[in-house]
mmCIF file with all atom_site columns, C-alpha atoms in Angstrom:
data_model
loop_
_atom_site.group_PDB
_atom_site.id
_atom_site.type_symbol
_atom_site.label_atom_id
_atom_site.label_alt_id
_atom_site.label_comp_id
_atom_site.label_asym_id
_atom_site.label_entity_id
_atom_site.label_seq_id
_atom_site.pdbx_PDB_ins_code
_atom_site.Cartn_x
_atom_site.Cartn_y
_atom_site.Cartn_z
_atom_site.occupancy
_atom_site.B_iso_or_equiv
_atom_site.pdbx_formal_charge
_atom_site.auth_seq_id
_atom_site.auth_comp_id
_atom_site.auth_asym_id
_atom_site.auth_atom_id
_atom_site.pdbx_PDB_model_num
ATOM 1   C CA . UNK A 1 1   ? 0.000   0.000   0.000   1.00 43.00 ? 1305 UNK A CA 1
ATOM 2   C CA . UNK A 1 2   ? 1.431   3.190   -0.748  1.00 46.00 ? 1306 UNK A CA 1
ATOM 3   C CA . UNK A 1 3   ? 2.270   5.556   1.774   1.00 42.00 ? 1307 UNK A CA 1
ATOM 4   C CA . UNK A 1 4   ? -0.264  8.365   1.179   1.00 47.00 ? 1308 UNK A CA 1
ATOM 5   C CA . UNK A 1 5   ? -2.864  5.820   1.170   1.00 45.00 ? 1309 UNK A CA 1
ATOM 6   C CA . UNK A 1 6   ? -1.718  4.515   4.355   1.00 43.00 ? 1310 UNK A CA 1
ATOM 7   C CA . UNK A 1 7   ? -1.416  7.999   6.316   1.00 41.00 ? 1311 UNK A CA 1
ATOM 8   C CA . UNK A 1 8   ? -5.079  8.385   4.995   1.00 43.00 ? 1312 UNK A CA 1
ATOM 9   C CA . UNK A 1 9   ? -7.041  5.455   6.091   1.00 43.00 ? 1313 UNK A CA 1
ATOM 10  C CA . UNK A 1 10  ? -4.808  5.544   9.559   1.00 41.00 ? 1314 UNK A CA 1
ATOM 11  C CA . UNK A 1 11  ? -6.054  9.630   9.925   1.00 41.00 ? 1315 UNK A CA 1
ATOM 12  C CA . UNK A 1 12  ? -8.883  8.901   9.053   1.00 43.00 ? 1316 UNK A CA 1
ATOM 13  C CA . UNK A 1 13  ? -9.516  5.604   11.270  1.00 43.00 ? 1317 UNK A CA 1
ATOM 14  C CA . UNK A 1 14  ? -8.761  8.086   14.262  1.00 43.00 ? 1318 UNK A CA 1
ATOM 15  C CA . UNK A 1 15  ? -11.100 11.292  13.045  1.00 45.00 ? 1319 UNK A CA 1
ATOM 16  C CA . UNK A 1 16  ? -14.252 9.202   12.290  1.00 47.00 ? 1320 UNK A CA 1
ATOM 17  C CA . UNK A 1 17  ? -16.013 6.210   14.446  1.00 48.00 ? 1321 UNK A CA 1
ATOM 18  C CA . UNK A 1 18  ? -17.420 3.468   12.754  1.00 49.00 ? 1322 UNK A CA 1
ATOM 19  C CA . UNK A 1 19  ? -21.213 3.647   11.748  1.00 54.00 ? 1323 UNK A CA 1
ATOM 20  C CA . UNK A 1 20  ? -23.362 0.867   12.289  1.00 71.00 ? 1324 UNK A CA 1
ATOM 21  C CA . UNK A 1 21  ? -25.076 1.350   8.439   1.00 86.00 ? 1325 UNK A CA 1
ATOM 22  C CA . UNK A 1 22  ? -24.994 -0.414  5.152   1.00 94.00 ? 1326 UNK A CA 1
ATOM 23  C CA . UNK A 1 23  ? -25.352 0.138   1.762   1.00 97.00 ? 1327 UNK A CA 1
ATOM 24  C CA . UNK A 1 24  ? -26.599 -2.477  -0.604  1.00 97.00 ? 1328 UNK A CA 1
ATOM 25  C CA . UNK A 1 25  ? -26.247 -2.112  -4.303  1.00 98.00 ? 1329 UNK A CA 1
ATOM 26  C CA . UNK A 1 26  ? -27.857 -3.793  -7.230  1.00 98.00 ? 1330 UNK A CA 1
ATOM 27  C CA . UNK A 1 27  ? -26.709 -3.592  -10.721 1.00 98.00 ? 1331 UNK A CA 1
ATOM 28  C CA . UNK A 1 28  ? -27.146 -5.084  -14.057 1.00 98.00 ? 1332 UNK A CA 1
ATOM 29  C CA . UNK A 1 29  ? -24.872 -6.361  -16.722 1.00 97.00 ? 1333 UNK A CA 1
ATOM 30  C CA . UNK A 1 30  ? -27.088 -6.430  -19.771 1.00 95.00 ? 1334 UNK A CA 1
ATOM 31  C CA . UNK A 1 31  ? -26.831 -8.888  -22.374 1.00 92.00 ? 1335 UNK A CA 1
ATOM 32  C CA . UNK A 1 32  ? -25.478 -8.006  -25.479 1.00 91.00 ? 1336 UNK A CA 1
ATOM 33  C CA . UNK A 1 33  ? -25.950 -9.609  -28.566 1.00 89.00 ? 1337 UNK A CA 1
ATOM 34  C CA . UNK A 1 34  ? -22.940 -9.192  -30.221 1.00 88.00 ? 1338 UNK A CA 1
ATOM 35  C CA . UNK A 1 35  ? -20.399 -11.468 -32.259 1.00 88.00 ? 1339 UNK A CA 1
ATOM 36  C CA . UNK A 1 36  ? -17.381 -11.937 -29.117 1.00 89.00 ? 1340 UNK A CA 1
ATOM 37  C CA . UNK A 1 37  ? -18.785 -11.379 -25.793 1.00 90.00 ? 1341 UNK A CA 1
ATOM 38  C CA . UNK A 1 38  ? -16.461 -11.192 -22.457 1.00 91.00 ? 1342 UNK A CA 1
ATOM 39  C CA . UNK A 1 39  ? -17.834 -10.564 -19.632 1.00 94.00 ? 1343 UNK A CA 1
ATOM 40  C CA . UNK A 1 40  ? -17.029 -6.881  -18.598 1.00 96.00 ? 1344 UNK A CA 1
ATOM 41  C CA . UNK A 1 41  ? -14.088 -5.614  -15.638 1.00 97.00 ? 1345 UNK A CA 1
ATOM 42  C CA . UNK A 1 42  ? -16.101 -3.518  -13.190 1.00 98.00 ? 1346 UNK A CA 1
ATOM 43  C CA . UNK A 1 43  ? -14.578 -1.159  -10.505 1.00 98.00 ? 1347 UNK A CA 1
ATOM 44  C CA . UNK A 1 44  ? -16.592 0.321   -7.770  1.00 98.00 ? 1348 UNK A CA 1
ATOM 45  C CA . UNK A 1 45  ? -15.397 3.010   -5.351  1.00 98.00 ? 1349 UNK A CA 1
ATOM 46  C CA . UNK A 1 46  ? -16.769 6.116   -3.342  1.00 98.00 ? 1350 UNK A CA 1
ATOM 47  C CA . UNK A 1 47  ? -15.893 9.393   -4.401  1.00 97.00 ? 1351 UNK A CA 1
ATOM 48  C CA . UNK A 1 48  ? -17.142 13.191  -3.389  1.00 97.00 ? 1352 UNK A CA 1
ATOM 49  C CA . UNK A 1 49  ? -19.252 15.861  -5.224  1.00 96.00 ? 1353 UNK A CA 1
ATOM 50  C CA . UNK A 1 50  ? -15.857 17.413  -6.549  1.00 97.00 ? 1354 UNK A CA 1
ATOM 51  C CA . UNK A 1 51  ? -15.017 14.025  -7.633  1.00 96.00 ? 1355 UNK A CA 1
ATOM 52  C CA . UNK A 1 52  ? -12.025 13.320  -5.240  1.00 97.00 ? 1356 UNK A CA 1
ATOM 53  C CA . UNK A 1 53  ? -11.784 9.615   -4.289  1.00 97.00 ? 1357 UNK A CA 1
ATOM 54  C CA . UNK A 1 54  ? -12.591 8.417   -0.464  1.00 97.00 ? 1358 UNK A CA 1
ATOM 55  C CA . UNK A 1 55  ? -12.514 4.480   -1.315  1.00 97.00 ? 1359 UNK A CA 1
ATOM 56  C CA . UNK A 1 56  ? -12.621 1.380   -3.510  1.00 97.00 ? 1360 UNK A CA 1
ATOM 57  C CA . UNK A 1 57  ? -15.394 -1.149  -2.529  1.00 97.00 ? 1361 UNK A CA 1
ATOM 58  C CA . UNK A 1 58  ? -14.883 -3.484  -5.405  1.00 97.00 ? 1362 UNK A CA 1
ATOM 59  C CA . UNK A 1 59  ? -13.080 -4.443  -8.746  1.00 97.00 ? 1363 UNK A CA 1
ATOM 60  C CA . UNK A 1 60  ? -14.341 -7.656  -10.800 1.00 97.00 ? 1364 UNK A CA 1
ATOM 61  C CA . UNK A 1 61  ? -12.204 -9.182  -13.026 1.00 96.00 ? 1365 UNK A CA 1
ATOM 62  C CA . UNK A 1 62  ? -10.223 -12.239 -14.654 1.00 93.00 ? 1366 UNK A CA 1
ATOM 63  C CA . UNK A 1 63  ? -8.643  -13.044 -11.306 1.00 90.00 ? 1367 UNK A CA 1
ATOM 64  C CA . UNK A 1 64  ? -8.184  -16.463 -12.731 1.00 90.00 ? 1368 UNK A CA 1
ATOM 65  C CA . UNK A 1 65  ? -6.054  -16.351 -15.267 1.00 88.00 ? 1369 UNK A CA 1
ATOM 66  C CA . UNK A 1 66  ? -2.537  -17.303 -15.091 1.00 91.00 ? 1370 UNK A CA 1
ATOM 67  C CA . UNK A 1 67  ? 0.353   -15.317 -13.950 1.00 89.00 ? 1371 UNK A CA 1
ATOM 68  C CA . UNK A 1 68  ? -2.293  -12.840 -12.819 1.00 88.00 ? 1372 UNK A CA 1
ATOM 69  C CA . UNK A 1 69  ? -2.597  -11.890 -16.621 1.00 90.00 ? 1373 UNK A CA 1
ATOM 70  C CA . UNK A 1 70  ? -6.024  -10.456 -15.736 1.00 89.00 ? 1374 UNK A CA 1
ATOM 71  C CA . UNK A 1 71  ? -5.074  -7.519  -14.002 1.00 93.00 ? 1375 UNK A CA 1
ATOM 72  C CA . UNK A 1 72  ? -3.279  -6.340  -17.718 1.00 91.00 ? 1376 UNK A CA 1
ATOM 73  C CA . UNK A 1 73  ? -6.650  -5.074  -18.860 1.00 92.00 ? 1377 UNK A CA 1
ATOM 74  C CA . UNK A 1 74  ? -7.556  -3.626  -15.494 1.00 96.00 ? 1378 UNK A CA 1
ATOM 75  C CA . UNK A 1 75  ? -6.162  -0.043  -17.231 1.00 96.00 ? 1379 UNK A CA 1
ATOM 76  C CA . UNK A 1 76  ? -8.999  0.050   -19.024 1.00 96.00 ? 1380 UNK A CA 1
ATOM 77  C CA . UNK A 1 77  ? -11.278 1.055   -16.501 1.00 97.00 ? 1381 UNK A CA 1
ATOM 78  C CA . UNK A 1 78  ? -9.022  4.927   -16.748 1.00 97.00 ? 1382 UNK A CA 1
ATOM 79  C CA . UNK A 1 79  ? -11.303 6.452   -14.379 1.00 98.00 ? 1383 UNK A CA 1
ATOM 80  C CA . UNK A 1 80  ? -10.689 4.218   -11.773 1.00 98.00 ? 1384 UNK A CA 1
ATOM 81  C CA . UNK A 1 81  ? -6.884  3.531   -12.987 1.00 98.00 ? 1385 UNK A CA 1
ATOM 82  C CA . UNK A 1 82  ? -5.979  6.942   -12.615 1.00 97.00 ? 1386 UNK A CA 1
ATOM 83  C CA . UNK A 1 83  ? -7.834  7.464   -8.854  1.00 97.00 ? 1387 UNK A CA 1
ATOM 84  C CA . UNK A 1 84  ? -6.756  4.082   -7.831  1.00 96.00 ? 1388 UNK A CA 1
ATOM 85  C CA . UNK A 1 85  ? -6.004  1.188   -9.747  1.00 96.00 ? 1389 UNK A CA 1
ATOM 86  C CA . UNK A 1 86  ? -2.639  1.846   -10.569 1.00 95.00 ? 1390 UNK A CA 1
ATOM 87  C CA . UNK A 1 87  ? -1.347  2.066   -6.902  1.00 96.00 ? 1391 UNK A CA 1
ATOM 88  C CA . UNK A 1 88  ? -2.999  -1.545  -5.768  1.00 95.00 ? 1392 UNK A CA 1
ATOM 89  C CA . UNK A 1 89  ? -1.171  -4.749  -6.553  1.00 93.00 ? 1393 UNK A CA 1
ATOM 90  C CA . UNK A 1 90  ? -3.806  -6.443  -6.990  1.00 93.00 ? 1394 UNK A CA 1
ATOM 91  C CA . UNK A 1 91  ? -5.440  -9.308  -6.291  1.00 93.00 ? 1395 UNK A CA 1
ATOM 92  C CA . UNK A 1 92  ? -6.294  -7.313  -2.986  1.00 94.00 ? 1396 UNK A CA 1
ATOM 93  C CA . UNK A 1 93  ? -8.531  -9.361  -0.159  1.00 92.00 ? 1397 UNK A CA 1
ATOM 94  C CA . UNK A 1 94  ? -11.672 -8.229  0.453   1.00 90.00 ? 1398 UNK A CA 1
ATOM 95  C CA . UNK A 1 95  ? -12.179 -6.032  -2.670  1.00 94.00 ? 1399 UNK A CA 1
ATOM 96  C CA . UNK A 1 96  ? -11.218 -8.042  -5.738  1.00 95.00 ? 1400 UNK A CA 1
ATOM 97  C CA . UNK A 1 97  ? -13.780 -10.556 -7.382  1.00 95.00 ? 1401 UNK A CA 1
ATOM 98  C CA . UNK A 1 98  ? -14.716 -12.651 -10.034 1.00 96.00 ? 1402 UNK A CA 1
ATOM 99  C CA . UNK A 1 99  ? -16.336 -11.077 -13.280 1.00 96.00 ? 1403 UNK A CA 1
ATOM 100 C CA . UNK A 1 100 ? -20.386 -11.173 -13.358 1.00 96.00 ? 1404 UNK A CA 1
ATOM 101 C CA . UNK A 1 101 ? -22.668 -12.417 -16.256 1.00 96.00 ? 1405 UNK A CA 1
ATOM 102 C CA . UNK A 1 102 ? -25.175 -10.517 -17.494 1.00 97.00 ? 1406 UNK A CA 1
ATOM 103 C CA . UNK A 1 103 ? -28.052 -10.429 -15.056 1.00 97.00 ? 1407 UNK A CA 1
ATOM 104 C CA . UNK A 1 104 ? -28.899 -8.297  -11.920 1.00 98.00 ? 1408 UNK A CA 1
ATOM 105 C CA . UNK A 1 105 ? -26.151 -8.338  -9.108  1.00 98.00 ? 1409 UNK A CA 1
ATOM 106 C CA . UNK A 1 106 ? -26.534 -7.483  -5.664  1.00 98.00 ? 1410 UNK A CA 1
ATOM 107 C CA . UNK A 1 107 ? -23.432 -6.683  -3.353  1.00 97.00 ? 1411 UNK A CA 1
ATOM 108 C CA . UNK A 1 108 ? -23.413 -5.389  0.011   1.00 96.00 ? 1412 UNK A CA 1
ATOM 109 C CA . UNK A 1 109 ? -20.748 -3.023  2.070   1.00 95.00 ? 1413 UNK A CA 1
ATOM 110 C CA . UNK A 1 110 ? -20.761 -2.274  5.706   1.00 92.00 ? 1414 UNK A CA 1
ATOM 111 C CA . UNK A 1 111 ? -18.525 -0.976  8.291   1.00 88.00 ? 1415 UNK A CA 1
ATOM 112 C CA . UNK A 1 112 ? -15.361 -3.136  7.172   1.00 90.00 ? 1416 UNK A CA 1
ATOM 113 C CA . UNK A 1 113 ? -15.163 -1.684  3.704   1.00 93.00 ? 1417 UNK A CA 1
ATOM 114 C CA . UNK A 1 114 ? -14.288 1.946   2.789   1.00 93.00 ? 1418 UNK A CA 1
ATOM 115 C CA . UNK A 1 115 ? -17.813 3.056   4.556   1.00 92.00 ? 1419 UNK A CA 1
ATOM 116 C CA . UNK A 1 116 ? -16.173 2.486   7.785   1.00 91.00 ? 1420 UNK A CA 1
ATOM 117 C CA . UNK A 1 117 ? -14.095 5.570   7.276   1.00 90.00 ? 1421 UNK A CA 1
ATOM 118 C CA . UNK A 1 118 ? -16.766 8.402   5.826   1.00 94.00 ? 1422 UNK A CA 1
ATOM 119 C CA . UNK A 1 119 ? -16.966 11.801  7.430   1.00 95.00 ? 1423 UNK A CA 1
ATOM 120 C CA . UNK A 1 120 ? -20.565 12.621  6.900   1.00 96.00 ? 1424 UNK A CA 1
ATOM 121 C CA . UNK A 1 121 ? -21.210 14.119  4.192   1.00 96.00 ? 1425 UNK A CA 1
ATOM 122 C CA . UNK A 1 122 ? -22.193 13.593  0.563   1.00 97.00 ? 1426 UNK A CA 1
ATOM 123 C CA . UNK A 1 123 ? -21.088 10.706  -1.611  1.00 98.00 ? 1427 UNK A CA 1
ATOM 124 C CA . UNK A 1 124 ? -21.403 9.246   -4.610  1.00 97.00 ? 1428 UNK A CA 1
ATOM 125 C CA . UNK A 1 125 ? -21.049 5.623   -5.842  1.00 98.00 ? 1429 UNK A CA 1
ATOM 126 C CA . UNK A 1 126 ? -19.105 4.973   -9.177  1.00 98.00 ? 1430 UNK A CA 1
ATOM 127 C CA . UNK A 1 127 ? -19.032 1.878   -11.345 1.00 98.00 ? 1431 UNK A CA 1
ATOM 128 C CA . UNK A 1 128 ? -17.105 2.091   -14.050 1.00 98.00 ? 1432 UNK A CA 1
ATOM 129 C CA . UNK A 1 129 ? -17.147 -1.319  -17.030 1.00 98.00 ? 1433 UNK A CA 1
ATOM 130 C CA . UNK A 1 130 ? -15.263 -2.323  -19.808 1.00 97.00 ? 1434 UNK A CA 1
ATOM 131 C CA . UNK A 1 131 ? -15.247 -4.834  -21.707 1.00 93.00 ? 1435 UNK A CA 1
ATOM 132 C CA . UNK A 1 132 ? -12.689 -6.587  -23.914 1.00 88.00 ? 1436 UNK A CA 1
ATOM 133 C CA . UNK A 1 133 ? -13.789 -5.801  -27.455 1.00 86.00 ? 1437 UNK A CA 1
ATOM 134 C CA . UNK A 1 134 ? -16.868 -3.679  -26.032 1.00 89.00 ? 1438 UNK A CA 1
ATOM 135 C CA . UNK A 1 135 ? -16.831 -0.975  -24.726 1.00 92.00 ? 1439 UNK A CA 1
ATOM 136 C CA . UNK A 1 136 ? -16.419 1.395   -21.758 1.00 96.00 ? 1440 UNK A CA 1
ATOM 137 C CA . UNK A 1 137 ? -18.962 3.478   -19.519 1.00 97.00 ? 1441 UNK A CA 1
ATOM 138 C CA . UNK A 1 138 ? -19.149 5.456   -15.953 1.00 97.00 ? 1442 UNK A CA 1
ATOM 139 C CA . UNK A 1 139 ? -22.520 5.702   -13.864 1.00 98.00 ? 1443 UNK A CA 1
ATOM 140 C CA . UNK A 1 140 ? -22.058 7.842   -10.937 1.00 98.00 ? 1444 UNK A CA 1
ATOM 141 C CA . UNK A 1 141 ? -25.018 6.978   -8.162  1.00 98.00 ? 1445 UNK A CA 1
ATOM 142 C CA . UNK A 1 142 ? -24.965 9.712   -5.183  1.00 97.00 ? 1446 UNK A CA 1
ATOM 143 C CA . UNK A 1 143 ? -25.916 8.876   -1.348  1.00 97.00 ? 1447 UNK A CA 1
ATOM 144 C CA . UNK A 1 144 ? -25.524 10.974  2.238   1.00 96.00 ? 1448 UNK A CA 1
ATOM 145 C CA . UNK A 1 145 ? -23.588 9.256   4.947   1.00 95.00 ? 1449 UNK A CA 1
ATOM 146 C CA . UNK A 1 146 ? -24.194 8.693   7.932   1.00 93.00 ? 1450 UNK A CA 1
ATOM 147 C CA . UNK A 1 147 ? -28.343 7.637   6.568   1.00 94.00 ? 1451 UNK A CA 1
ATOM 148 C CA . UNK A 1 148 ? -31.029 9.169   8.780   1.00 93.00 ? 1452 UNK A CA 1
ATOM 149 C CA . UNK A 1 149 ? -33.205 6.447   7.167   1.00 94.00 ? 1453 UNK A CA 1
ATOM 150 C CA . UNK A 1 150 ? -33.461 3.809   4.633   1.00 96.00 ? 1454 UNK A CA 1
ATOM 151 C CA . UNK A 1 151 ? -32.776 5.629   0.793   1.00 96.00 ? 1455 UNK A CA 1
ATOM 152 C CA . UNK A 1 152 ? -32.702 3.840   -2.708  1.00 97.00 ? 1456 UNK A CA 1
ATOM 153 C CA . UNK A 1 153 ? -31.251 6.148   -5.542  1.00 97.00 ? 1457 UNK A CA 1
ATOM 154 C CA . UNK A 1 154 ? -30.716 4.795   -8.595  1.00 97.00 ? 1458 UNK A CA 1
ATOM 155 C CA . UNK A 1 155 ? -29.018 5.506   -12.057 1.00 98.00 ? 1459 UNK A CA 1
ATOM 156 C CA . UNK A 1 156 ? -28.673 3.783   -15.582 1.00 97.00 ? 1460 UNK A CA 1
ATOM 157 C CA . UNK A 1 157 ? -25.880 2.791   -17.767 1.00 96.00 ? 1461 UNK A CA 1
ATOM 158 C CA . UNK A 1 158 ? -26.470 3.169   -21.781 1.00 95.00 ? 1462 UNK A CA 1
ATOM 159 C CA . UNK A 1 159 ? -25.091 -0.152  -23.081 1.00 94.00 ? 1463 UNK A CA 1
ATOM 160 C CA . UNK A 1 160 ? -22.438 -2.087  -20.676 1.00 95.00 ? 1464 UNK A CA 1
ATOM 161 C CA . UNK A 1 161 ? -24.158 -0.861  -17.376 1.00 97.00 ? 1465 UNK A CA 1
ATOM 162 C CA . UNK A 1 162 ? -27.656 -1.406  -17.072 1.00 97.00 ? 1466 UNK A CA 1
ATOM 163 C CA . UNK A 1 163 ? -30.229 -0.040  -14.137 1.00 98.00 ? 1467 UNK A CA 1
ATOM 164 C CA . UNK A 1 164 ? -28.070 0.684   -11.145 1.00 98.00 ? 1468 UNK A CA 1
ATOM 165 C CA . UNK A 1 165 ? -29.425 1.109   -7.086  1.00 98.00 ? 1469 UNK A CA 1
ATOM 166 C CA . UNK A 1 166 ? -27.866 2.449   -4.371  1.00 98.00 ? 1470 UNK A CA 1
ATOM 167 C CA . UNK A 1 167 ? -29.641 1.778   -0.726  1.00 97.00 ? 1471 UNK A CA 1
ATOM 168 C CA . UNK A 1 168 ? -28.339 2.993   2.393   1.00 97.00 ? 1472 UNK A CA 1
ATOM 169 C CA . UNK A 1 169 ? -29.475 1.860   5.488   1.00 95.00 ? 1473 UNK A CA 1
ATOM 170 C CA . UNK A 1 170 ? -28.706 2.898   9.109   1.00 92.00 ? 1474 UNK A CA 1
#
């Protein structure tokens, strides 16, 4: 972990306690009918208004291919690459996973993932998928933290992100 990184989470371990809340997200891969279809990477992390990044929660991909040759395409994900990506050595416990096939997903995060560290304030959620010999798309789904009350926004990808959910819960 590189040292910034580390001098963040440790600051902000000590500024913020841990919230007992959740937040539960669906989204859907569609199913495209196209000639070569590979199931797309997918990075997840929490960012502010201004677009700064707080925390991953979760990059799909090839983790199974040998010699870690899945993480070469990883790049293509740039929004997240640039924030993120390129300081992890991934596989990274707790945040990588396998790719999904098309259908609805449903993930959840509590207080042991990058939630466990938000100030309160406002968030968003980003999910950003690409897909070898496909293409490439960015759905930004915002949420407050700490959550007064149970809230569901939601969002919707064009063509390699379908409908996307956010709920928070307290």
């Amino acid at each position: 972990m590189p040292i910034r990184y580390a001098a963040a989470l440790t600051a902000a371990s000590f500024a913020w306690p841990a919230v007992a809340a959740d937040l539960s997200l669906k989204v859907e891969i569609p199913r495209l009918g196209v000639a070569e279809y590979h199931r797309p990477y997918v990075a997840i992390w929490i960012e502010k208004p201004d677009q700064s990044f707080v925390g991953n929660l979760a990059v799909w991909y090839d983790i199974k291919l040998r010699n870690n040759e899945g993480t070469k395409w990883l790049k293509d994900m740039r929004a997240w690459w640039r924030k993120s990506g390129r300081e992890l050595n991934m596989p990274v416990d707790g945040l990588s996973g396998a790719t999904r096939a098309p259908g609805e997903h449903t993930v959840q995060f509590g207080a042991g993932s990058a939630l466990g560290r938000l100030a309160p304030g406002e968030y968003q959620v980003v999910l950003e998928a690409a897909r070898e010999v496909g293409g490439r798309e960015l759905v930004k789904v915002p949420f407050v933290w700490p959550p007064k009350g149970s809230t569901t926004t939601q969002a919707s990808g064009q063509h390699e992100l379908g409908a996307v959910s956010v709920t928070v819960k307290p």
